[in-house]
PDB file of C-alpha atoms in Angstrom:
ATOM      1  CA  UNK A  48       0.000   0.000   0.000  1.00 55.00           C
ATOM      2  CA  UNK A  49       2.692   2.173   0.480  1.00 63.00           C
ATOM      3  CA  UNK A  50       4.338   1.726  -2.523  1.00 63.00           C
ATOM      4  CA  UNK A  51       1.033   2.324  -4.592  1.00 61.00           C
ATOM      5  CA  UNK A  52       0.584   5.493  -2.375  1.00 64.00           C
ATOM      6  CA  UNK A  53       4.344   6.773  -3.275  1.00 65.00           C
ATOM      7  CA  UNK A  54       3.789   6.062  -6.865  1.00 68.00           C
ATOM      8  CA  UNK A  55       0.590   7.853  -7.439  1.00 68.00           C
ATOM      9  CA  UNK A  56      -0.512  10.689  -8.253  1.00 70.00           C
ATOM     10  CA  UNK A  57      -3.957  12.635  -9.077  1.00 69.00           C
ATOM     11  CA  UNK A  58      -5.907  12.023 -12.249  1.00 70.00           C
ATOM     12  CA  UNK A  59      -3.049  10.139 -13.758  1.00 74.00           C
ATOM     13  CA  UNK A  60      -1.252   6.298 -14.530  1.00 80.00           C
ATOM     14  CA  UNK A  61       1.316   5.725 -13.129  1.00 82.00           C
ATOM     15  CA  UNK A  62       3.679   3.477 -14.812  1.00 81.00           C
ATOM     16  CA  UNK A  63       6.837   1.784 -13.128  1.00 80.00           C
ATOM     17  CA  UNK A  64       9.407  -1.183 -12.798  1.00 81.00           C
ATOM     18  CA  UNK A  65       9.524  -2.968  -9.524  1.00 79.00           C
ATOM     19  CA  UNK A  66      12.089  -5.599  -8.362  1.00 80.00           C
ATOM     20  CA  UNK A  67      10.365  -8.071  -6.191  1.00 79.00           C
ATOM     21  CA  UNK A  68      12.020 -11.774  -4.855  1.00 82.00           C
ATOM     22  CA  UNK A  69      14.331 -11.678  -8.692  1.00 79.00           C
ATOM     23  CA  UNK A  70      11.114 -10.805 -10.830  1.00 80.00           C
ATOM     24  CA  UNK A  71      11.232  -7.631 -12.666  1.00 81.00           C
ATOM     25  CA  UNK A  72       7.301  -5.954 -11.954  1.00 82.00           C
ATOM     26  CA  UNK A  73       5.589  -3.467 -14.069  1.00 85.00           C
ATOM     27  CA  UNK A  74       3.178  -1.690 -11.762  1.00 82.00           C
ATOM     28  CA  UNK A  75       0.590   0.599 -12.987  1.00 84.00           C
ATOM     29  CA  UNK A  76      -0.973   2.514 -10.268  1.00 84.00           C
ATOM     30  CA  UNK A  77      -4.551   4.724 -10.745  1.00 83.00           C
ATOM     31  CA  UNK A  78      -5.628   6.812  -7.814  1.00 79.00           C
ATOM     32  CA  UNK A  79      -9.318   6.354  -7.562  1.00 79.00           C
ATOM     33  CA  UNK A  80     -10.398   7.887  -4.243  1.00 74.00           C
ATOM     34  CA  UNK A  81     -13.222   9.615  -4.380  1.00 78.00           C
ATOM     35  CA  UNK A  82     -13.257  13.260  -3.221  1.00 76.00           C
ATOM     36  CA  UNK A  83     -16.641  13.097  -1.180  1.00 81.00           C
ATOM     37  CA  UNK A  84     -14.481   9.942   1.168  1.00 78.00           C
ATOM     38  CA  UNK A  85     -11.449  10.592   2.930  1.00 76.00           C
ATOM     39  CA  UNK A  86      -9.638   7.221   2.825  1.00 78.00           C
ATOM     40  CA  UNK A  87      -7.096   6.537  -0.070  1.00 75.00           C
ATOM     41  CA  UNK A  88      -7.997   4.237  -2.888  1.00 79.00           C
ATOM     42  CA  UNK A  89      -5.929   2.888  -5.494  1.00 78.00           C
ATOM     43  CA  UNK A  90      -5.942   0.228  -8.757  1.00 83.00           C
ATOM     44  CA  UNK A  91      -2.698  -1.393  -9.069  1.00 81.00           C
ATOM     45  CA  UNK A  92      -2.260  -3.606 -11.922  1.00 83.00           C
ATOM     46  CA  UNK A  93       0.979  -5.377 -12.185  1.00 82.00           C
ATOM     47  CA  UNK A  94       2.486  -8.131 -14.516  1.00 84.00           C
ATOM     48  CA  UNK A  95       5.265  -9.975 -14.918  1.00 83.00           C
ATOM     49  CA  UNK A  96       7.802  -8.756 -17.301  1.00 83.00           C
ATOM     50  CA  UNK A  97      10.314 -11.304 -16.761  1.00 80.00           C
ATOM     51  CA  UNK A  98       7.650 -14.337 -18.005  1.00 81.00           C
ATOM     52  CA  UNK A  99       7.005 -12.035 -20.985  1.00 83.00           C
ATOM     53  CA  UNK A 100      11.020 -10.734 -21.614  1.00 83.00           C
ATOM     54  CA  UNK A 101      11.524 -14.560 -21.128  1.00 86.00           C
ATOM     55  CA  UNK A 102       9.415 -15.539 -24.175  1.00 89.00           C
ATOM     56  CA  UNK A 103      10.640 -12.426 -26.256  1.00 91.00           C
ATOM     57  CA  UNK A 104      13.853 -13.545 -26.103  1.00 92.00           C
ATOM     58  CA  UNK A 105      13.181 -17.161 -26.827  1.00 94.00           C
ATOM     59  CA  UNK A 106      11.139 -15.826 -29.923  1.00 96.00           C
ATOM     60  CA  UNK A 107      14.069 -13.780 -30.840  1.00 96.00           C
ATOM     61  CA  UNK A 108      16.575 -16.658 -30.670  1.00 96.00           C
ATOM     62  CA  UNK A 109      14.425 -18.986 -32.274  1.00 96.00           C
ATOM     63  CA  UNK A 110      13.808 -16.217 -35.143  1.00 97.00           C
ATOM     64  CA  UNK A 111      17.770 -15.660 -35.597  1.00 97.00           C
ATOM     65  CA  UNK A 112      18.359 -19.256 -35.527  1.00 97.00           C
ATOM     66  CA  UNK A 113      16.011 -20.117 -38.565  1.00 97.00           C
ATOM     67  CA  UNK A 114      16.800 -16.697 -40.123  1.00 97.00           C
ATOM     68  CA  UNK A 115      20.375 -18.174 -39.923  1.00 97.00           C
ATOM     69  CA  UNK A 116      19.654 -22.068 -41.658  1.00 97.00           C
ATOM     70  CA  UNK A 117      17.351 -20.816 -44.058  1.00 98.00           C
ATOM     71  CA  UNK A 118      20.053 -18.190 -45.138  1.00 97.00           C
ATOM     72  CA  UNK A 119      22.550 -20.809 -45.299  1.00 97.00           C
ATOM     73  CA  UNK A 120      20.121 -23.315 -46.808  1.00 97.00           C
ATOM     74  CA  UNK A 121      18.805 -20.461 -49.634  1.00 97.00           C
ATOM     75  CA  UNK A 122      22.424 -19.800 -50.701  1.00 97.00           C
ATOM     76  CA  UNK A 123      23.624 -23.073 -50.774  1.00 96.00           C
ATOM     77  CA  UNK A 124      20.314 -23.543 -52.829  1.00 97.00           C
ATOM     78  CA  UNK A 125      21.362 -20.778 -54.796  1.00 96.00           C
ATOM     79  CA  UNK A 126      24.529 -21.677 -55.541  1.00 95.00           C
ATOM     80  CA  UNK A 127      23.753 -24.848 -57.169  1.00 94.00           C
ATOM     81  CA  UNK A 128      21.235 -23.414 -59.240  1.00 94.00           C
ATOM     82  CA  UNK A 129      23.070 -20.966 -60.693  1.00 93.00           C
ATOM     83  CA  UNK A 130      25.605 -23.372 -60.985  1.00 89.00           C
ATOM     84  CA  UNK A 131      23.257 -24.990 -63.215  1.00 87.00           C
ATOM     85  CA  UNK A 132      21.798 -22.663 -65.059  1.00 85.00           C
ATOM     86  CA  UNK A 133      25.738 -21.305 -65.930  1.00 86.00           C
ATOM     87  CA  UNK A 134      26.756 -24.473 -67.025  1.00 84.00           C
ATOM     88  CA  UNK A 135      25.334 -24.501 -70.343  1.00 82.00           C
ATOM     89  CA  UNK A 136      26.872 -21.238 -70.762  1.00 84.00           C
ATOM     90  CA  UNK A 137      30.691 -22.384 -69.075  1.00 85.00           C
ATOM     91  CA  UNK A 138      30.837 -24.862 -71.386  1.00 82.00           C
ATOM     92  CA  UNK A 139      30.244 -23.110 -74.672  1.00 81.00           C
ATOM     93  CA  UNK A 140      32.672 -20.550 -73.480  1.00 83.00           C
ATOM     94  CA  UNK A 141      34.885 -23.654 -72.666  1.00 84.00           C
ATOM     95  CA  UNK A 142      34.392 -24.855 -76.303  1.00 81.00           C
ATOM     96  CA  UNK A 143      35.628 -21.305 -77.911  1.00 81.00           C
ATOM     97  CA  UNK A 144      38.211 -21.061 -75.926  1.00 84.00           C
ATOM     98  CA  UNK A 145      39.608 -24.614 -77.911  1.00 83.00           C
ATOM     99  CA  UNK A 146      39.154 -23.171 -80.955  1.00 81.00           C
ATOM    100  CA  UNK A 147      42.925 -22.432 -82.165  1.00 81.00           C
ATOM    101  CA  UNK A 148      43.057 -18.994 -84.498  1.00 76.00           C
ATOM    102  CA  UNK A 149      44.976 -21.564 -86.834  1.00 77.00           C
ATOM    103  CA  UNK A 150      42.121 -23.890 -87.471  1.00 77.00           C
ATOM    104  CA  UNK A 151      38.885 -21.947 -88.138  1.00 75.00           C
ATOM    105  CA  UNK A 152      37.086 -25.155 -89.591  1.00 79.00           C
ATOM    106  CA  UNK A 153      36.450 -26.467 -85.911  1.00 79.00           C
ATOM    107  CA  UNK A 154      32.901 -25.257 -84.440  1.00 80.00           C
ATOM    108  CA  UNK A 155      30.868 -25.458 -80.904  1.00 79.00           C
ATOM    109  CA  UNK A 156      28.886 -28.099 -80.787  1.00 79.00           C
ATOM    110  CA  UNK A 157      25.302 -26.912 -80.483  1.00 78.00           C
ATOM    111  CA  UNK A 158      23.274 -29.155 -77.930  1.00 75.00           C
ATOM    112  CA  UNK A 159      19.423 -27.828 -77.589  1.00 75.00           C
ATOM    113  CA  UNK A 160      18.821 -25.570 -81.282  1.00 73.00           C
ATOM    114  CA  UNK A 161      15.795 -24.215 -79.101  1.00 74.00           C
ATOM    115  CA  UNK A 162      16.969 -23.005 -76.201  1.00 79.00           C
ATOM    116  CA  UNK A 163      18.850 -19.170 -75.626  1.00 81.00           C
ATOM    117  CA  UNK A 164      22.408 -21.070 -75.534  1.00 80.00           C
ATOM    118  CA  UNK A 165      21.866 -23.143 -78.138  1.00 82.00           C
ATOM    119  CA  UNK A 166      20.848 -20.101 -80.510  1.00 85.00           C
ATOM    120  CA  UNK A 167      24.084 -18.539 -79.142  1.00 84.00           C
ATOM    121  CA  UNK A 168      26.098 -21.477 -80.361  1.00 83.00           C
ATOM    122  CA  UNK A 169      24.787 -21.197 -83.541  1.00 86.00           C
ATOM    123  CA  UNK A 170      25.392 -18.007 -84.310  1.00 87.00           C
ATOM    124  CA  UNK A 171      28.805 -18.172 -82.887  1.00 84.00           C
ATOM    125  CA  UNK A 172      29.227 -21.102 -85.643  1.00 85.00           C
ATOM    126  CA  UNK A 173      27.776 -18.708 -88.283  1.00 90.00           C
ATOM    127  CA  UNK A 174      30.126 -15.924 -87.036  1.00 88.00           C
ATOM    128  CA  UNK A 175      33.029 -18.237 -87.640  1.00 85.00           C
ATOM    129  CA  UNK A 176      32.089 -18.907 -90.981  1.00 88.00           C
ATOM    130  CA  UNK A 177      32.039 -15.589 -91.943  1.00 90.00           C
ATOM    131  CA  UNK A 178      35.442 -15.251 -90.598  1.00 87.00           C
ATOM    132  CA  UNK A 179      36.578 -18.193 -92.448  1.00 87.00           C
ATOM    133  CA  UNK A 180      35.443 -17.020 -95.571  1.00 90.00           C
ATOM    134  CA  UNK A 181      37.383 -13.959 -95.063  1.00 89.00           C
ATOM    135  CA  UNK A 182      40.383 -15.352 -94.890  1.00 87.00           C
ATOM    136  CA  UNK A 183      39.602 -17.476 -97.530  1.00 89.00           C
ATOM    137  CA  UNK A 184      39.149 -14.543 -99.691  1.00 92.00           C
ATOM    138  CA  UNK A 185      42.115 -12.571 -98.072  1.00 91.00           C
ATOM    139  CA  UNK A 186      43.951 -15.262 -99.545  1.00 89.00           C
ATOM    140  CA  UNK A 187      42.706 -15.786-102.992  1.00 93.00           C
ATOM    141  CA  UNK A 188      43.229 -11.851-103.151  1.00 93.00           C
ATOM    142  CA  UNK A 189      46.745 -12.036-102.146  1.00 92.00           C
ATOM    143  CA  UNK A 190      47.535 -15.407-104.656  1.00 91.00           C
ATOM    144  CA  UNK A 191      45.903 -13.122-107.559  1.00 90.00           C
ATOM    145  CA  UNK A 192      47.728 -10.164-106.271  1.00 89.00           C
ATOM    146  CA  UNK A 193      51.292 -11.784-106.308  1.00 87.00           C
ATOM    147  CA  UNK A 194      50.448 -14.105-109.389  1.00 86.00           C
ATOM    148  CA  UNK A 195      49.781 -10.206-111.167  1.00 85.00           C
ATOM    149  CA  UNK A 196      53.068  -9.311-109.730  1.00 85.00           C
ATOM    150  CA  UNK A 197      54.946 -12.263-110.461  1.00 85.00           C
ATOM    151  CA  UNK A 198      54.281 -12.038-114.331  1.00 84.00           C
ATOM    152  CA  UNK A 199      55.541  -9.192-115.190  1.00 84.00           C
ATOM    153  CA  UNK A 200      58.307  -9.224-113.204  1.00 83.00           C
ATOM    154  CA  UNK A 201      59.275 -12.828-114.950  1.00 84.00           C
ATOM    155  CA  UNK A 202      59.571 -10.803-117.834  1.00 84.00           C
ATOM    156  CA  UNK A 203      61.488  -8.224-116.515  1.00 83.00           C
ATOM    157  CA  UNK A 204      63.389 -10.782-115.145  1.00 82.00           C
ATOM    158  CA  UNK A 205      64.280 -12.455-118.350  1.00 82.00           C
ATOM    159  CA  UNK A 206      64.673  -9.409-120.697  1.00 81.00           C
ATOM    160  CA  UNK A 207      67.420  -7.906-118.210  1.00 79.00           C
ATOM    161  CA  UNK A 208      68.906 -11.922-118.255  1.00 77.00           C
ATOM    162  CA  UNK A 209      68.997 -11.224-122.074  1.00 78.00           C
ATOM    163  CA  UNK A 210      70.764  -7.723-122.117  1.00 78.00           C
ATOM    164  CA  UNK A 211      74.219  -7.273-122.626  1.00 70.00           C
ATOM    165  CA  UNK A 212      75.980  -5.902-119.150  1.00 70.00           C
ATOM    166  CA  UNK A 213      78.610  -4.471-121.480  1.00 75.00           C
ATOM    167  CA  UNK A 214      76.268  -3.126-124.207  1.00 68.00           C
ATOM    168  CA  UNK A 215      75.378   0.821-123.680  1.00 64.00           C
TER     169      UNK A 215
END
């Protein structure tokens, strides 16, 4: 009674913490005396907030702990997926890469013609055509470009063979 008469005060709640045999209290204290009676009247509602911390902190752990696997459990998840999904694309990269600049005839082998990779394949193939037939025609310019040269220089050639050295 004393305490609830120390914590009170007119026409307002009172709201407080009180320690009591290792419990933390929250006290809530309402001064309802009347003003036609002279004795003192209060409502004091308590509770427990060490019950109710208690279970908070069991929620929170138990929260955090399956926050924590299902992190670990999405990633790992994750990972294998894209893992998956990236494969298709690792090995066509893989493929390219044993393509020699030398050798131009070899191609990626194209696995699925339907799918996004596949299509990619292809058109890498297509790509390396074109770049063979380049070359192929950078070379069958440069043959008719030296075979031009070479003629009339093989009759340069044999005109000067035919001159004099001594003759003005």
């Amino acid at each position: 009674m004393t305490a609830a008469k120390q914590r009170a005060k007119s026409e307002q709640t009172v709201i407080s913490d009180h320690e009591l045999d290792g419990q933390t209290l929250r006290i809530g204290v309402i001064d309802v005396s009347l003003p036609t009676d002279d004795r003192d009247a209060f409502l004091v509602i308590g509770t427990d907030l060490s019950t109710q911390r208690a279970a908070v902190y069991d929620s929170w752990w138990r929260f955090t702990g399956i926050s924590a696997v299902m992190l670990i459990l999405g990633s790992l998840i994750s990972y294998f997926l894209v893992g998956r999904i990236t494969a298709p694309i690792t090995r066509l990269r893989e493929a390219a890469q044993k393509i020699p600049a030398e050798d131009l005839e070899r191609r990626v082998p194209v696995t699925k013609a339907d799918s996004d990779v596949g299509q990619l394949a292809q058109h890498f193939n297509y790509m390396l055509d074109r770049i063979e037939d380049g070359f192929d025609q950078q070379r069958q310019f440069l043959d008719d470009a030296a075979h031009e040269l070479r003629t009339p220089l093989a009759i340069l050639h044999g005109n000067l063979g035919l001159m004099d050295a001594v003759d003005p």
